[in-house]
Short mmCIF file of C-alpha atoms and ligand atoms in Angstrom, two decimals:
data_model
loop_
_atom_site.label_atom_id
_atom_site.label_comp_id
_atom_site.label_asym_id
_atom_site.label_seq_id
_atom_site.Cartn_x
_atom_site.Cartn_y
_atom_site.Cartn_z
CA UNK A 1332 0.18 0.43 -0.54
CA UNK A 1333 0.84 4.08 -0.87
CA UNK A 1334 -0.08 6.98 1.32
CA UNK A 1335 2.09 10.22 1.85
CA UNK A 1336 4.40 7.83 4.33
CA UNK A 1337 5.73 5.89 1.66
CA UNK A 1338 5.08 2.50 1.16
CA UNK A 1339 4.01 0.16 3.72
CA UNK A 1340 2.37 -3.41 4.32
CA UNK A 1341 -1.25 -3.46 4.99
CA UNK A 1342 -4.63 -5.79 5.79
CA UNK A 1343 -8.53 -5.77 6.87
CA UNK A 1344 -10.05 -5.00 10.23
CA UNK A 1345 -11.59 -7.11 11.63
CA UNK A 1346 -15.21 -5.65 11.17
CA UNK A 1347 -14.45 -5.20 7.43
CA UNK A 1348 -14.14 -8.54 7.15
CA UNK A 1349 -16.96 -9.46 9.34
CA UNK A 1350 -19.21 -7.11 7.28
CA UNK A 1351 -17.29 -8.40 3.54
CA UNK A 1352 -20.27 -10.36 1.15
CA UNK A 1353 -18.42 -10.95 -2.17
CA UNK A 1354 -15.36 -12.06 -3.28
CA UNK A 1355 -15.07 -8.01 -5.16
CA UNK A 1356 -15.57 -6.36 -1.78
CA UNK A 1357 -11.84 -6.52 -0.84
CA UNK A 1358 -9.39 -4.57 -1.58
CA UNK A 1359 -7.84 -4.48 -5.10
CA UNK A 1360 -5.42 -3.57 -6.72
CA UNK A 1361 -5.30 0.31 -7.70
CA UNK A 1362 -8.58 0.93 -5.39
CA UNK A 1363 -8.08 3.88 -2.93
CA UNK A 1364 -8.72 3.19 1.14
CA UNK A 1365 -8.94 5.11 4.65
CA UNK A 1366 -6.89 3.30 7.16
CA UNK A 1367 -4.88 3.50 10.03
CA UNK A 1368 -1.34 4.03 9.42
CA UNK A 1369 0.56 1.12 10.81
CA UNK A 1370 2.33 2.29 14.03
CA UNK A 1371 6.07 1.33 14.52
CA UNK A 1372 5.26 -2.65 14.54
CA UNK A 1373 2.17 -4.16 12.62
CA UNK A 1374 0.78 -3.42 9.04
CA UNK A 1375 -1.28 -0.40 7.99
CA UNK A 1376 -5.31 -1.35 8.81
CA UNK A 1377 -7.63 -0.69 5.86
CA UNK A 1378 -11.06 0.40 6.88
CA UNK A 1379 -12.94 0.81 3.96
CA UNK A 1380 -12.78 0.67 0.28
CA UNK A 1381 -13.78 4.71 -1.90
CA UNK A 1382 -16.12 3.64 -4.63
CA UNK A 1383 -14.41 2.42 -7.36
CA UNK A 1384 -14.49 4.27 -10.58
CA UNK A 1385 -13.60 1.69 -12.77
CA UNK A 1386 -12.95 -1.93 -12.60
CA UNK A 1387 -11.59 -4.86 -14.50
CA UNK A 1388 -13.22 -8.00 -13.45
CA UNK A 1389 -12.77 -12.12 -13.92
CA UNK A 1390 -15.46 -13.98 -13.67
CA UNK A 1391 -14.36 -17.40 -11.69
CA UNK A 1392 -16.44 -20.35 -12.67
CA UNK A 1393 -19.29 -20.30 -10.23
CA UNK A 1394 -21.76 -18.01 -9.27
CA UNK A 1395 -22.34 -14.83 -10.53
CA UNK A 1396 -21.53 -13.20 -7.30
CA UNK A 1397 -18.22 -14.77 -7.26
CA UNK A 1398 -16.51 -11.77 -9.96
CA UNK A 1399 -13.28 -11.07 -8.58
CA UNK A 1400 -11.77 -7.88 -9.15
CA UNK A 1401 -8.56 -7.91 -11.14
CA UNK A 1402 -7.76 -4.23 -10.99
CA UNK A 1403 -9.83 -0.98 -9.91
CA UNK A 1404 -9.02 2.70 -10.34
CA UNK A 1405 -7.31 3.04 -13.48
CA UNK A 1406 -7.68 5.81 -15.89
CA UNK A 1407 -5.97 4.91 -18.45
CA UNK A 1408 -4.91 1.11 -20.57
CA UNK A 1409 -2.21 0.90 -22.70
CA UNK A 1410 -3.38 -1.69 -24.71
CA UNK A 1411 0.59 -3.01 -25.74
CA UNK A 1412 0.42 -4.54 -29.72
CA UNK A 1413 4.11 -4.92 -31.10
CA UNK A 1414 4.48 -3.96 -34.76
CA UNK A 1415 6.14 -6.87 -35.62
CA UNK A 1416 4.91 -11.10 -34.37
CA UNK A 1417 2.36 -9.61 -32.07
CA UNK A 1418 0.18 -7.60 -34.15
CA UNK A 1419 -3.39 -8.42 -34.65
CA UNK A 1420 -5.46 -6.48 -35.29
CA UNK A 1421 -8.13 -8.81 -34.14
CA UNK A 1422 -6.87 -9.28 -30.86
CA UNK A 1423 -6.80 -5.59 -31.13
CA UNK A 1424 -10.75 -5.39 -30.85
CA UNK A 1425 -11.04 -7.80 -28.25
CA UNK A 1426 -8.51 -6.19 -25.76
CA UNK A 1427 -10.77 -2.29 -26.92
CA UNK A 1428 -14.01 -4.71 -25.62
CA UNK A 1429 -12.78 -4.90 -22.66
CA UNK A 1430 -11.99 -1.66 -21.89
CA UNK A 1431 -14.18 0.32 -22.75
CA UNK A 1432 -16.63 -2.29 -20.67
CA UNK A 1433 -14.00 -1.83 -17.45
CA UNK A 1434 -14.73 2.24 -17.71
CA UNK A 1435 -11.47 3.18 -18.77
CA UNK A 1436 -9.98 4.67 -21.11
CA UNK A 1437 -8.02 2.31 -23.88
CA UNK A 1438 -4.99 4.07 -25.53
CA UNK A 1439 -3.41 1.54 -27.58
CA UNK A 1440 0.43 1.26 -27.86
CA UNK A 1441 2.41 -0.13 -30.62
CA UNK A 1442 5.79 -1.61 -30.07
CA UNK A 1443 8.92 -2.46 -30.88
CA UNK A 1444 8.41 -0.16 -33.87
CA UNK A 1445 12.50 -0.87 -34.64
CA UNK A 1446 11.86 -3.73 -35.97
CA UNK A 1447 9.05 -2.85 -38.70
CA UNK A 1448 9.34 -1.80 -42.12
CA UNK A 1449 5.92 -0.99 -43.05
CA UNK A 1450 5.12 1.37 -39.91
CA UNK A 1451 2.74 3.66 -41.46
CA UNK A 1452 0.58 0.86 -43.13
CA UNK A 1453 0.55 -0.85 -39.56
CA UNK A 1454 -0.68 2.61 -38.56
CA UNK A 1455 -3.59 2.94 -40.64
CA UNK A 1456 -4.94 -0.34 -40.53
CA UNK A 1457 -5.02 -0.21 -36.55
CA UNK A 1458 -6.83 3.74 -36.70
CA UNK A 1459 -9.05 1.57 -38.93
CA UNK A 1460 -9.79 -0.68 -35.80
CA UNK A 1461 -9.49 1.73 -33.06
CA UNK A 1462 -11.57 4.47 -34.44
CA UNK A 1463 -11.48 7.90 -32.04
CA UNK A 1464 -8.48 5.95 -29.51
CA UNK A 1465 -4.77 7.43 -29.39
CA UNK A 1466 -1.91 6.08 -30.97
CA UNK A 1467 1.56 5.79 -29.95
CA UNK A 1468 4.77 3.97 -31.91
CA UNK A 1469 7.01 3.35 -29.04
CA UNK A 1470 10.84 1.70 -29.62
CA UNK A 1471 13.21 0.76 -27.04
CA UNK A 1472 15.87 0.99 -29.67
CA UNK A 1473 15.68 4.42 -29.94
CA UNK A 1474 17.04 7.44 -26.90
CA UNK A 1475 13.90 9.32 -27.10
CA UNK A 1476 11.99 6.06 -27.74
CA UNK A 1477 9.27 6.41 -25.18
CA UNK A 1478 8.96 9.99 -25.99
CA UNK A 1479 4.71 9.90 -27.00
CA UNK A 1480 4.22 7.98 -23.72
CA UNK A 1481 5.25 10.50 -21.17
CA UNK A 1482 2.40 12.51 -21.10
CA UNK A 1483 -0.06 10.34 -20.14
CA UNK A 1484 1.79 10.01 -16.99
CA UNK A 1485 0.60 12.59 -14.67
CA UNK A 1486 0.61 12.83 -11.03
CA UNK A 1487 -2.65 10.85 -9.39
CA UNK A 1488 -3.34 9.52 -12.84
CA UNK A 1489 -3.26 5.69 -13.12
CA UNK A 1490 -2.02 3.73 -15.73
CA UNK A 1491 -1.96 0.05 -16.36
CA UNK A 1492 -1.16 -2.59 -19.28
CA UNK A 1493 -2.65 -4.94 -21.23
CA UNK A 1494 -0.85 -7.55 -24.00
CA UNK A 1495 0.57 -10.39 -25.34
CA UNK A 1496 3.78 -11.40 -23.44
CA UNK A 1497 7.20 -10.56 -25.05
CA UNK A 1498 5.16 -6.94 -26.61
CA UNK A 1499 7.67 -5.04 -24.29
CA UNK A 1500 5.22 -4.44 -21.06
CA UNK A 1501 8.11 -4.69 -18.16
CA UNK A 1502 10.78 -2.77 -20.16
CA UNK A 1503 7.97 0.03 -20.99
CA UNK A 1504 7.39 0.18 -16.76
CA UNK A 1505 11.66 0.02 -16.38
CA UNK A 1506 11.95 3.45 -18.78
CA UNK A 1507 9.89 5.04 -16.80
CA UNK A 1508 10.50 4.34 -13.67
CA UNK A 1509 14.72 5.31 -14.91
CA UNK A 1510 15.60 1.66 -13.95
CA UNK A 1511 14.96 -1.98 -14.30
CA UNK A 1512 12.84 -2.45 -11.59
CA UNK A 1513 11.08 -5.88 -13.45
CA UNK A 1514 13.11 -8.91 -15.32
CA UNK A 1515 12.48 -8.27 -18.92
CA UNK A 1516 13.09 -11.14 -21.77
CA UNK A 1517 10.79 -13.63 -21.04
CA UNK A 1518 12.47 -13.86 -16.86
CA UNK A 1519 9.38 -12.96 -15.49
CA UNK A 1520 7.10 -15.96 -15.80
CA UNK A 1521 4.12 -17.00 -17.26
CA UNK A 1522 3.95 -20.59 -15.46
CA UNK A 1523 1.94 -21.50 -12.23
CA UNK A 1524 4.77 -20.23 -9.95
CA UNK A 1525 3.56 -17.03 -9.73
CA UNK A 1526 1.12 -16.34 -7.43
CA UNK A 1527 3.15 -17.45 -4.58
CA UNK A 1528 5.83 -15.31 -5.70
CA UNK A 1529 4.90 -11.82 -4.24
CA UNK A 1530 5.46 -9.95 -6.93
CA UNK A 1531 5.38 -5.95 -7.52
CA UNK A 1532 2.24 -4.33 -9.13
CA UNK A 1533 1.43 -1.23 -8.69
CA UNK A 1534 4.63 0.75 -9.70
CA UNK A 1535 4.80 5.05 -8.23
CA UNK A 1536 6.43 7.12 -11.17
CA UNK A 1537 8.55 9.72 -10.37
CA UNK A 1538 6.44 12.23 -11.18
CA UNK A 1539 4.26 10.83 -9.05
CA UNK A 1540 1.38 8.76 -11.95
CA UNK A 1541 0.61 5.13 -10.82
CA UNK A 1542 1.53 2.05 -13.01
CA UNK A 1543 -0.32 -1.23 -12.92
CA UNK A 1544 1.35 -3.99 -14.00
CA UNK A 1545 -0.85 -7.27 -12.16
CA UNK A 1546 -0.65 -10.37 -14.34
CA UNK A 1547 -4.44 -11.14 -14.12
CA UNK A 1548 -4.56 -8.66 -16.14
CA UNK A 1549 -3.48 -10.88 -19.06
CA UNK A 1550 -6.15 -13.87 -18.41
CA UNK A 1551 -8.71 -11.28 -19.43
CA UNK A 1552 -11.32 -13.59 -20.76
CA UNK A 1553 -14.41 -11.93 -22.35
CA UNK A 1554 -17.68 -11.89 -19.82
CA UNK A 1555 -20.11 -10.49 -20.34
CA UNK A 1556 -18.80 -6.88 -22.56
CA UNK A 1557 -21.90 -6.33 -24.47
CA UNK A 1558 -21.66 -2.35 -24.14
CA UNK A 1559 -17.18 -2.96 -24.58
CA UNK A 1560 -18.76 -4.70 -28.35
CA UNK A 1561 -20.51 -1.94 -29.17
CA UNK A 1562 -17.81 0.94 -28.66
CA UNK A 1563 -15.18 -0.98 -29.91
CA UNK A 1564 -17.98 -1.19 -33.63
CA UNK A 1565 -19.91 1.25 -33.39
CA UNK A 1566 -19.40 1.36 -37.20
CA UNK A 1567 -20.72 -1.90 -37.85
CA UNK A 1568 -23.99 -0.45 -35.10
CA UNK A 1569 -24.39 2.75 -36.97
CA UNK A 1570 -24.41 0.58 -39.80
CA UNK A 1571 -27.27 -1.78 -38.36
CA UNK A 1572 -29.25 0.93 -37.75
CA UNK A 1573 -29.76 1.43 -41.07
CA UNK A 1574 -30.87 -1.81 -42.72
CA UNK A 1575 -34.32 -1.96 -43.71
CA UNK A 1576 -35.99 -4.29 -41.18
CA UNK A 1577 -35.66 -3.62 -37.85
CA UNK A 1578 -34.62 -7.43 -36.81
CA UNK A 1579 -32.51 -7.15 -40.15
CA UNK A 1580 -29.38 -10.87 -39.25
CA UNK A 1581 -27.41 -9.07 -42.17
CA UNK A 1582 -27.15 -12.34 -43.92
CA UNK A 1583 -29.74 -12.15 -46.56
CA UNK A 1584 -32.33 -9.31 -46.29
CA UNK A 1585 -32.64 -6.93 -48.98
CA UNK A 1586 -31.56 -3.11 -47.82
CA UNK A 1587 -29.45 -4.66 -45.48
CA UNK A 1588 -26.61 -1.23 -44.93
CA UNK A 1589 -24.21 -3.69 -43.46
CA UNK A 1590 -23.90 -6.64 -46.66
CA UNK A 1591 -23.96 -3.27 -48.71
CA UNK A 1592 -20.80 -1.46 -47.38
CA UNK A 1593 -19.02 -4.93 -47.67
CA UNK A 1594 -19.81 -4.61 -50.48
CA UNK A 1595 -18.57 -1.01 -51.53
CA UNK A 1596 -15.36 -1.74 -49.42
CA UNK A 1597 -16.86 0.21 -45.98
CA UNK A 1598 -16.36 -2.66 -44.26
CA UNK A 1599 -14.10 -5.14 -44.22
CA UNK A 1600 -15.54 -8.80 -44.14
CA UNK A 1601 -12.60 -10.11 -41.47
CA UNK A 1602 -13.83 -6.83 -39.23
CA UNK A 1603 -17.25 -8.59 -39.75
CA UNK A 1604 -16.85 -11.73 -39.25
CA UNK A 1605 -14.01 -10.91 -35.27
CA UNK A 1606 -17.38 -8.48 -34.63
CA UNK A 1607 -19.46 -11.74 -35.12
CA UNK A 1608 -17.28 -13.94 -32.92
CA UNK A 1609 -17.29 -11.67 -30.43
CA UNK A 1610 -20.62 -11.41 -29.84
CA UNK A 1611 -20.96 -14.79 -30.19
CA UNK A 1612 -18.37 -15.60 -27.56
CA UNK A 1613 -20.31 -12.87 -25.63
CA UNK A 1614 -23.37 -14.29 -25.73
CA UNK A 1615 -21.20 -18.27 -24.50
CA UNK A 1616 -20.20 -16.41 -21.70
CA UNK A 1617 -23.51 -14.56 -20.68
CA UNK A 1618 -24.97 -17.83 -21.00
CA UNK A 1619 -22.37 -19.62 -19.46
CA UNK A 1620 -22.72 -17.27 -16.84
CA UNK A 1621 -26.55 -17.62 -15.43
CA UNK A 1622 -26.68 -20.82 -16.49
CA UNK A 1623 -23.59 -21.05 -13.51
CA UNK A 1624 -25.84 -19.36 -11.11
CA UNK A 1625 -28.83 -21.45 -11.39
CA UNK A 1626 -26.78 -24.72 -11.34
CA UNK A 1627 -25.79 -22.75 -8.01
CA UNK A 1628 -28.93 -22.06 -6.80
CA UNK A 1629 -29.69 -25.74 -7.04
CA UNK A 1630 -26.83 -27.02 -5.47
CA UNK A 1631 -28.09 -25.13 -2.40
CA UNK A 1632 -31.58 -26.03 -2.00
CA UNK A 1633 -30.31 -30.21 -2.55
CA UNK A 1634 -27.77 -29.54 0.10
CA UNK A 1635 -30.45 -27.81 2.12
CA UNK A 1636 -33.04 -30.39 2.02
CA UNK A 1637 -30.06 -32.91 2.78
CA UNK A 1638 -29.84 -30.34 6.07
CA UNK A 1639 -33.25 -30.97 6.70
CA UNK A 1640 -33.65 -34.63 6.18
CA UNK A 1641 -30.60 -34.86 8.41
CA UNK A 1642 -32.11 -32.86 11.19
CA UNK A 1643 -35.53 -35.07 10.32
CA UNK A 1644 -33.38 -38.78 10.68
CA UNK A 1645 -34.24 -39.07 6.62
CA UNK A 1646 -30.85 -40.77 5.09
CA UNK A 1647 -30.96 -40.21 1.50
CA UNK A 1648 -28.51 -42.47 -0.71
P1 GDP B 2037 6.39 -8.29 -21.52
O1 GDP B 2037 6.38 -9.71 -21.89
O2 GDP B 2037 5.79 -7.07 -22.41
O3 GDP B 2037 7.03 -7.39 -20.53
O4 GDP B 2037 8.20 -8.15 -22.58
P2 GDP B 2037 9.39 -7.71 -22.37
O5 GDP B 2037 9.25 -5.90 -22.02
O6 GDP B 2037 9.59 -8.41 -21.16
O7 GDP B 2037 10.34 -7.78 -23.83
C1 GDP B 2037 10.35 -8.99 -24.16
C2 GDP B 2037 11.09 -8.61 -25.31
O8 GDP B 2037 11.10 -7.41 -26.40
C3 GDP B 2037 13.02 -8.42 -24.52
O9 GDP B 2037 13.74 -8.95 -25.01
C4 GDP B 2037 13.14 -6.59 -24.90
O10 GDP B 2037 14.22 -6.42 -24.43
C5 GDP B 2037 12.38 -6.85 -26.23
N1 GDP B 2037 11.89 -5.47 -26.74
C6 GDP B 2037 10.70 -4.79 -25.91
N2 GDP B 2037 10.69 -3.38 -26.42
C7 GDP B 2037 11.17 -4.07 -28.21
C8 GDP B 2037 11.51 -2.03 -28.77
O11 GDP B 2037 11.43 -1.83 -28.89
N3 GDP B 2037 12.32 -3.11 -29.41
C9 GDP B 2037 13.33 -4.31 -29.79
N4 GDP B 2037 13.69 -4.56 -30.47
N5 GDP B 2037 13.08 -4.98 -28.83
C10 GDP B 2037 12.45 -4.88 -27.50
ZN1 ZN B 2038 -28.69 -6.01 -41.86
#
């Protein structure tokens, strides 16, 4: 935990733990909390979490209330994608949807410009996918290779990084910190052992900006990102209101604005397919969620009956 007194360990108060109802009510990386500062010995005590202005959530397999907050109060998310091997517009669409859904503002950070020969071309293909989103080009090789990132580092402003392993997230953080605080080059493994090692997840930058780099952000799935999808694919949403039929499936209907846009090249068929795929995936996740909630309820009911039976001396086999 970081306060005006610097960094210290903290734990939740007994009252807090007693009153807590959901896993998501516990403090997460990025939370602002009200504390009693540590005395000479012992930890600071957390009494209260301030309302979160943005949240990245992971749903555990199980009932809906078991959602886990991976990170909170992120202002800006750097979606990191390398201009060489990792370049993938479809993955970018997925990340954008998750970001918009969280309430944080995405910024696309294209890394390893030094390893790319057609940067201009790639930049315009990113612009077509990330409409209205800032796009930055970086390179670790050049002295001023992170110049474009600096204006986003502001006092009291929290940034988180997402993107595939190896795209240069740690390199970027180290550069901003001005020292090598995290291992790069894949030394920081993504294996199972990770959760047992304590790794710093919140970095205070020299100018008062904050960076969150938590492993959980790497495993983000697409859970209930309906709104995020609509925002990411606002071009398609706009087209579909122009279809002649209100319930147009955009497959073979006459007067379909989506099909027309694909035919005249305004909408690429890859983007259209990506949209359909993510929509289907999201619908599946929502279905799975309600299925799991129902199943958990059923399990609870059975458990209740068994308990009641036991009390009455009835044994079931
Ligand atoms: P992370 O997994 O996203 O944290 O990626 P790292 O920061 O560990 O970087 C993975 C590898 O890519 C390391 O060997 C870095 O030195 C290298 N790397 C990072 N940024 C750049 C860059 O802009 N240009 C080049 N050529 N290599 C880079
Ligand atoms: Zn249509």
